[in-house]
XYZ file of C-alpha atoms in Angstrom:
512
model
C 72.405 43.477 75.590
C 69.717 45.364 73.714
C 70.537 48.867 72.429
C 67.939 50.450 70.189
C 67.496 53.342 67.821
C 63.956 54.724 67.870
C 62.657 57.302 65.427
C 60.389 59.326 67.702
C 58.923 62.331 65.903
C 55.715 64.374 66.108
C 54.955 63.464 69.688
C 52.385 65.178 71.905
C 51.100 64.508 75.397
C 54.261 62.567 76.284
C 53.247 59.760 73.920
C 56.695 58.673 72.705
C 58.362 58.750 76.110
C 55.461 56.719 77.524
C 55.845 54.159 74.726
C 59.581 53.818 75.332
C 59.254 53.669 79.109
C 56.764 50.795 78.915
C 58.724 49.103 76.124
C 61.773 49.140 78.405
C 59.733 47.402 81.097
C 58.990 44.615 78.599
C 62.337 44.108 76.869
C 64.940 45.874 79.072
C 67.093 47.844 76.658
C 70.345 49.377 77.882
C 70.347 52.546 75.778
C 67.978 54.222 73.346
C 69.428 56.447 70.643
C 66.612 58.459 69.107
C 65.499 61.366 66.966
C 62.922 63.517 68.718
C 60.389 66.140 67.731
C 57.720 67.150 70.189
C 54.983 69.737 69.852
C 54.459 70.472 73.541
C 57.606 69.449 75.423
C 55.691 66.819 77.369
C 58.126 63.979 76.639
C 60.734 63.357 79.343
C 63.719 61.031 78.910
C 66.129 59.680 81.516
C 69.615 61.162 80.924
C 72.256 58.597 80.015
C 69.796 55.875 79.108
C 68.219 57.935 76.320
C 70.321 59.794 73.746
C 67.934 62.175 71.988
C 68.943 64.022 68.809
C 66.697 66.854 67.661
C 64.924 65.880 64.435
C 65.163 69.384 62.973
C 68.937 69.453 63.477
C 69.122 66.175 61.539
C 66.818 67.306 58.759
C 68.720 70.586 58.298
C 72.164 68.964 58.587
C 73.193 71.178 61.496
C 75.174 68.585 63.453
C 77.888 71.186 64.124
C 75.571 72.614 66.768
C 75.867 69.451 68.854
C 79.174 67.750 67.906
C 82.747 68.441 66.826
C 83.271 66.421 63.654
C 86.926 65.898 64.627
C 85.671 63.642 67.410
C 83.607 61.433 65.066
C 84.851 58.205 63.512
C 86.166 58.762 59.971
C 84.519 56.966 57.055
C 86.558 54.105 55.609
C 86.645 52.420 52.207
C 84.642 49.380 53.259
C 81.713 51.413 54.563
C 81.688 53.844 51.634
C 81.609 50.965 49.163
C 78.913 49.130 51.131
C 76.778 52.290 51.191
C 77.173 52.943 47.474
C 73.828 51.287 46.490
C 72.012 53.709 48.828
C 74.054 56.820 48.065
C 72.143 58.305 45.127
C 68.752 57.776 46.785
C 69.979 59.499 49.956
C 71.288 62.473 47.978
C 68.082 62.758 45.956
C 66.115 62.976 49.201
C 67.621 66.407 49.794
C 64.791 67.577 47.517
C 62.619 67.352 50.636
C 64.410 70.340 52.183
C 62.808 72.789 49.759
C 60.461 70.505 47.767
C 62.636 71.079 44.692
C 66.190 70.292 43.576
C 68.432 73.238 44.382
C 71.735 71.613 45.347
C 74.679 70.934 43.062
C 75.961 67.357 42.995
C 78.992 68.416 45.049
C 76.775 70.031 47.688
C 74.499 67.003 47.792
C 77.436 64.645 48.258
C 78.871 66.807 51.040
C 75.572 66.838 52.929
C 75.131 63.083 52.453
C 78.627 62.354 53.788
C 78.026 64.518 56.853
C 74.807 62.606 57.610
C 76.674 59.352 57.052
C 79.603 60.216 59.277
C 77.431 61.423 62.151
C 75.059 58.477 62.172
C 77.724 55.864 61.558
C 79.545 57.174 64.624
C 76.368 57.162 66.714
C 75.216 53.652 65.741
C 78.671 52.164 66.378
C 79.373 54.125 69.559
C 76.104 53.055 71.193
C 76.297 49.525 69.727
C 72.765 49.707 68.324
C 71.334 46.283 67.452
C 67.692 47.173 66.778
C 66.280 50.038 64.692
C 62.650 51.176 64.604
C 61.128 53.770 62.268
C 57.630 55.088 62.875
C 57.318 56.031 59.194
C 59.028 55.310 55.887
C 62.554 56.803 55.877
C 62.163 59.552 53.280
C 64.528 62.290 54.448
C 68.265 61.991 53.884
C 69.219 61.505 57.519
C 66.684 58.788 58.348
C 67.338 56.989 55.050
C 71.064 57.006 55.913
C 70.231 55.421 59.280
C 68.088 52.818 57.506
C 70.853 52.083 54.987
C 73.488 51.759 57.716
C 71.264 49.245 59.503
C 71.069 47.195 56.300
C 74.831 47.368 55.764
C 75.605 46.333 59.346
C 72.876 43.686 59.481
C 71.041 45.454 62.318
C 67.499 44.169 62.860
C 65.091 46.817 61.564
C 61.364 47.485 61.557
C 59.750 50.173 59.410
C 56.143 51.350 59.682
C 54.884 51.869 56.127
C 51.669 53.832 55.616
C 48.727 52.207 53.854
C 45.334 53.196 52.436
C 43.917 52.955 55.957
C 44.358 55.672 58.552
C 46.573 54.567 61.462
C 47.158 51.131 59.919
C 50.692 50.202 58.850
C 52.733 47.459 57.310
C 55.528 46.623 59.762
C 58.379 45.545 57.496
C 62.020 44.651 58.037
C 63.037 46.295 54.754
C 61.316 48.600 52.293
C 61.150 45.706 49.844
C 59.516 43.043 52.037
C 56.402 44.851 53.323
C 54.125 42.489 51.385
C 55.722 39.142 52.248
C 54.169 38.338 55.644
C 50.686 39.296 54.476
C 51.059 37.278 51.283
C 52.136 34.190 53.243
C 49.260 34.571 55.684
C 46.850 34.927 52.765
C 48.173 31.826 50.988
C 48.464 29.643 54.069
C 45.322 30.646 55.978
C 42.725 33.077 54.671
C 42.599 32.034 51.029
C 41.171 28.663 52.032
C 38.431 30.034 54.288
C 34.870 29.994 52.875
C 34.206 33.414 54.421
C 36.208 36.023 56.315
C 35.371 38.858 58.685
C 37.232 42.101 58.087
C 38.251 44.560 60.812
C 35.798 47.447 61.068
C 37.991 50.096 59.421
C 38.973 47.804 56.537
C 35.366 46.668 56.018
C 34.220 50.297 55.870
C 36.924 51.159 53.347
C 36.111 48.118 51.215
C 32.368 48.889 51.196
C 32.969 52.539 50.268
C 35.234 51.612 47.349
C 32.777 48.962 46.134
C 29.438 50.661 46.696
C 30.061 54.274 47.736
C 29.022 57.273 45.660
C 31.538 59.500 43.881
C 31.261 61.981 46.749
C 31.841 59.273 49.365
C 34.860 57.959 47.482
C 36.317 61.443 47.154
C 35.766 62.112 50.849
C 37.582 58.877 51.640
C 40.594 59.913 49.528
C 40.706 63.600 50.485
C 39.567 63.159 54.112
C 36.859 65.794 53.803
C 38.863 68.491 51.959
C 37.503 69.689 48.604
C 39.527 69.057 45.446
C 39.799 72.797 44.793
C 41.052 73.503 48.308
C 43.530 70.618 48.190
C 45.005 71.886 44.912
C 45.376 75.454 46.169
C 46.854 74.320 49.510
C 49.542 72.267 47.765
C 50.446 75.101 45.382
C 50.582 77.665 48.175
C 52.833 75.483 50.317
C 55.142 74.823 47.386
C 55.445 78.500 46.479
C 55.734 79.469 50.140
C 59.034 77.628 50.625
C 60.718 80.356 48.605
C 58.475 83.301 49.481
C 60.539 86.461 49.768
C 59.095 87.578 53.110
C 59.683 84.176 54.641
C 63.334 84.137 53.587
C 63.957 87.725 54.739
C 62.407 86.967 58.121
C 64.451 83.785 58.405
C 67.719 85.559 57.589
C 67.030 88.500 59.891
C 66.282 86.054 62.675
C 69.606 84.332 62.109
C 71.441 87.642 62.039
C 69.812 88.664 65.309
C 70.736 85.348 66.888
C 74.287 85.757 65.663
C 74.674 89.255 67.092
C 73.210 88.271 70.460
C 74.864 84.877 70.890
C 78.142 84.845 68.969
C 81.064 84.296 71.330
C 83.939 84.996 68.951
C 84.909 86.152 65.473
C 84.848 82.628 64.027
C 81.240 82.063 65.088
C 80.192 85.405 63.650
C 81.915 84.573 60.367
C 80.204 81.164 60.215
C 76.840 82.791 60.860
C 77.361 85.243 58.023
C 78.348 82.436 55.689
C 75.199 80.514 56.640
C 73.097 83.542 55.694
C 74.895 83.896 52.361
C 74.441 80.186 51.667
C 70.730 80.329 52.408
C 70.378 83.322 50.120
C 72.079 81.386 47.297
C 69.568 78.575 47.824
C 66.772 81.103 47.829
C 67.935 82.495 44.483
C 68.210 79.001 43.005
C 64.792 78.062 44.311
C 63.187 81.128 42.789
C 64.910 80.427 39.476
C 63.775 76.794 39.646
C 60.191 77.862 40.204
C 60.313 80.014 37.060
C 61.259 76.877 35.095
C 58.350 74.872 36.511
C 54.685 74.625 35.542
C 51.547 73.475 37.309
C 48.709 71.264 36.115
C 47.188 74.177 34.184
C 49.968 73.700 31.628
C 49.569 69.927 31.754
C 45.835 70.181 31.048
C 46.501 72.415 28.035
C 48.697 69.778 26.380
C 46.612 66.812 27.593
C 43.408 65.572 26.007
C 40.377 63.381 26.457
C 39.947 59.596 26.267
C 39.093 58.314 22.797
C 35.750 56.444 22.780
C 36.200 52.778 21.911
C 40.004 52.881 22.200
C 41.717 49.930 23.888
C 44.056 51.347 26.515
C 46.049 50.896 29.694
C 46.070 53.772 32.194
C 49.175 54.883 34.133
C 48.634 57.130 37.172
C 51.467 59.513 38.035
C 52.508 59.937 41.668
C 52.379 63.123 43.642
C 56.029 64.121 44.216
C 58.106 64.484 46.297
C 56.630 61.820 48.549
C 57.734 58.556 50.169
C 55.621 56.505 47.716
C 58.083 57.393 44.953
C 61.239 58.246 46.928
C 62.298 55.743 48.192
C 59.451 53.292 47.430
C 59.580 53.924 43.699
C 63.038 52.403 43.656
C 64.796 52.797 40.300
C 61.550 54.120 38.805
C 61.422 57.263 40.961
C 61.739 59.093 37.627
C 58.305 58.121 36.411
C 58.912 58.776 32.728
C 61.126 55.659 32.784
C 58.187 53.462 33.801
C 55.951 55.184 31.235
C 58.474 54.479 28.453
C 58.664 50.781 29.369
C 54.897 50.406 29.549
C 54.238 52.428 26.381
C 56.475 50.119 24.332
C 54.848 47.010 25.820
C 51.321 48.316 25.266
C 52.046 49.253 21.643
C 53.369 45.794 20.800
C 50.155 44.276 22.153
C 47.785 46.745 20.507
C 46.963 49.121 23.382
C 47.298 52.851 23.806
C 48.898 54.069 27.025
C 46.951 56.797 28.796
C 48.865 58.780 31.413
C 47.042 60.885 34.010
C 48.644 63.415 36.337
C 47.855 63.474 40.048
C 45.354 66.297 40.394
C 47.062 67.890 43.428
C 50.594 67.904 42.001
C 51.600 71.532 42.605
C 54.461 71.991 40.132
C 56.808 69.979 37.939
C 59.576 70.814 35.516
C 58.018 71.712 32.169
C 60.403 69.283 30.473
C 58.842 66.389 32.425
C 55.465 66.904 30.751
C 57.051 67.617 27.359
C 59.103 64.417 27.556
C 56.003 62.368 28.428
C 54.175 63.863 25.463
C 57.015 62.840 23.148
C 57.010 59.162 24.183
C 55.523 57.134 21.359
C 52.108 55.588 22.087
C 51.436 57.876 25.081
C 48.359 60.072 25.449
C 48.099 62.483 28.375
C 44.639 62.655 29.964
C 43.390 65.829 31.614
C 43.128 65.742 35.403
C 39.389 66.513 35.347
C 38.484 63.051 34.057
C 37.290 60.616 36.715
C 40.060 58.145 37.601
C 37.498 55.578 38.669
C 35.896 55.619 35.217
C 39.265 55.570 33.474
C 40.253 52.464 35.415
C 36.900 50.853 34.680
C 37.331 51.327 30.920
C 40.935 50.087 30.782
C 42.399 46.628 30.353
C 44.458 47.336 33.481
C 45.936 50.188 35.451
C 49.553 50.927 36.303
C 51.543 53.075 38.738
C 54.585 52.993 41.000
C 52.505 52.056 44.033
C 50.077 53.847 46.320
C 46.379 53.992 47.138
C 45.210 53.530 43.547
C 46.588 49.967 43.554
C 44.199 48.614 46.161
C 41.285 50.781 45.030
C 41.553 49.416 41.485
C 41.761 45.720 42.315
C 38.832 46.042 44.743
C 36.836 47.404 41.790
C 37.962 44.457 39.678
C 40.706 46.002 37.539
C 44.230 44.477 37.655
C 47.191 46.752 38.382
C 50.823 46.788 37.254
C 53.238 48.272 39.787
C 56.831 49.400 39.228
C 57.789 50.266 42.818
C 57.745 48.591 46.232
C 54.166 48.131 47.399
C 52.876 46.416 50.498
C 50.022 45.079 48.354
C 52.347 43.375 45.904
C 51.007 39.934 46.829
C 47.363 40.943 46.460
C 45.287 39.150 43.793
C 45.290 41.155 40.575
C 48.565 42.986 41.296
C 51.585 42.385 39.028
C 55.034 43.801 39.784
C 56.886 44.690 36.580
C 60.115 46.352 35.554
C 60.815 45.620 31.899
C 59.087 45.371 28.530
C 59.113 41.580 28.880
C 57.557 41.760 32.376
C 54.824 44.105 31.163
C 53.973 42.018 28.110
C 53.776 38.825 30.200
C 51.519 40.550 32.757
C 49.261 42.080 30.084
C 48.900 38.762 28.292
C 48.053 37.059 31.589
C 45.420 39.729 32.299
C 43.879 39.242 28.858
C 43.633 35.479 29.379
C 41.956 35.926 32.759
C 39.736 38.831 31.757
C 36.524 36.817 31.629
C 36.937 35.320 35.091
C 38.014 38.670 36.596
C 39.445 39.187 40.072
C 37.693 37.150 42.763
C 36.239 39.421 45.431
C 36.414 36.466 47.797
C 40.186 36.424 47.274
C 40.422 40.202 47.685
C 38.564 40.008 50.996
C 40.773 37.108 52.081
C 43.875 39.168 51.342
C 42.462 42.126 53.257
C 41.746 39.835 56.211
C 45.365 38.660 56.126
C 46.499 42.280 55.974
C 44.238 43.119 58.907
C 45.831 40.424 61.064
C 49.366 41.257 60.008
C 49.211 45.074 60.100
C 49.846 47.433 62.984
C 46.692 49.407 63.873
C 47.962 52.140 66.147
C 49.163 55.695 66.422
C 52.880 55.337 65.770
C 53.178 58.998 66.694
C 50.700 61.176 68.498
C 50.705 64.317 66.376
C 46.992 64.823 67.002
C 47.563 65.412 70.703
C 45.432 62.670 72.233
C 45.020 63.031 75.974
C 46.712 60.520 78.257
C 43.375 59.423 79.666
C 41.942 58.770 76.198
C 41.123 55.064 75.663
C 42.655 55.214 72.173
C 45.867 56.720 73.629
C 46.271 53.725 75.933
C 45.115 51.123 73.409
C 47.332 52.516 70.678
C 50.366 52.588 72.946
C 49.806 48.992 74.030
C 49.444 47.764 70.448
C 52.637 49.492 69.346
C 54.601 48.082 72.280
C 53.210 44.579 71.762
C 54.085 44.646 68.077
C 57.669 45.763 68.675
C 58.084 43.251 71.496
C 56.864 40.421 69.278
C 59.337 41.302 66.526
C 62.192 41.543 69.031
C 61.348 38.113 70.401
C 61.148 36.650 66.907
C 64.616 37.999 66.208
C 66.057 36.627 69.449
C 67.014 40.075 70.705
C 64.967 39.606 73.851
C 63.899 36.455 75.663
C 60.355 35.108 75.870
C 60.153 36.083 79.532
C 61.634 39.555 79.057
C 59.906 42.004 81.300
C 58.728 39.347 83.736
């Protein structure tokens, strides 16, 4: 019997309920446990069959509003030990709550264990045997669900964003997003004399190869100016701890408490919640005073040295799913920089490091520590990344859009994280000084022959066949009668159905 968990967030126009209703017609699941977040209330779910949990309650760890923890299954030694490899990552994801670290280790562990206890109880109680995420698990609660699925051996599919709008890797784990595409490339497309790319991929490829600077920037920023993007990110970051916002939030809670509290205990808990939020507010404000923006970075950074042989490392925007969790053990990017700087020095190269131009704030110590790593030179954000890549032996990063952009332009890339383009020609996954030196030496040997654009196009064709091209959530509010609404829904359902059949969780004739 099929029981599924479905991450259903940012729905509009009844999109997610329509997807699940038609998926049920195909594969006949018994129950659907789900997280839900809808912008217009248009989704409707059959009571009993669907068990919706509000996404905001999960994100804010407010399970007390919907359950009595005394009724949940306790956590035992076996589960706690099995979850240990995922524990630190889950706790670190609490940074997403305020876009900065404000919790003590004890607080972080308490919140993690509450997420773990709630979702362990839910997955076991409803006997879930298939889990689907419509984006990379990058908040504590959805990463806990993902980790539990791995521990229990529950079949999982994760939609991982790519360089292409509405096109996703559909992976079983965060580490295997590249494997199916790489196999398809090796076994099919690499041997074809010529390939035809899907329209959106062909347009992207042509823009990266032949587009002007303005066209490339429009592709990356989706029409927003660099100046506006920088200011938007800074304003949002500062706004999380804006005084007026916090006062309004606390007054709202107090009003709710006065109007709704049924007894003394509830009033006391409400007051404690306000005091706790105010402590976080104070910590957040203090944290902000310890942080700097790219203005400070650009003051301590410099310019490329003409004629210097170098490798260029591009820092990730943080916090974001590309580094947490996809950065893996190198989520702290100075660790990757230190490894690469040592490797580059031993082979006669300088390591340039360039900050992401929209990074709103970082701890000042992060930039100071980078500056103190031997053989590292920080490059100001105003220098063109495209030109920096062009002048380098190779580029490097955790993962992200720069990986594919660079290899399309003919420059190899070293990656330290989990990238769906890991199997692409010209991409080398590294994690140690020895790995880096071997990759750099290989790149030097192959420098004259370069990266075959025929092979790049073949890999993109394999990716096109293997990727999911669909709205996985309808946050843009497409109308039900829109052709793309219907087409997108059908593609998503077909993709999930295919993976379920591959796994043996539904029969070939499921749905009739």
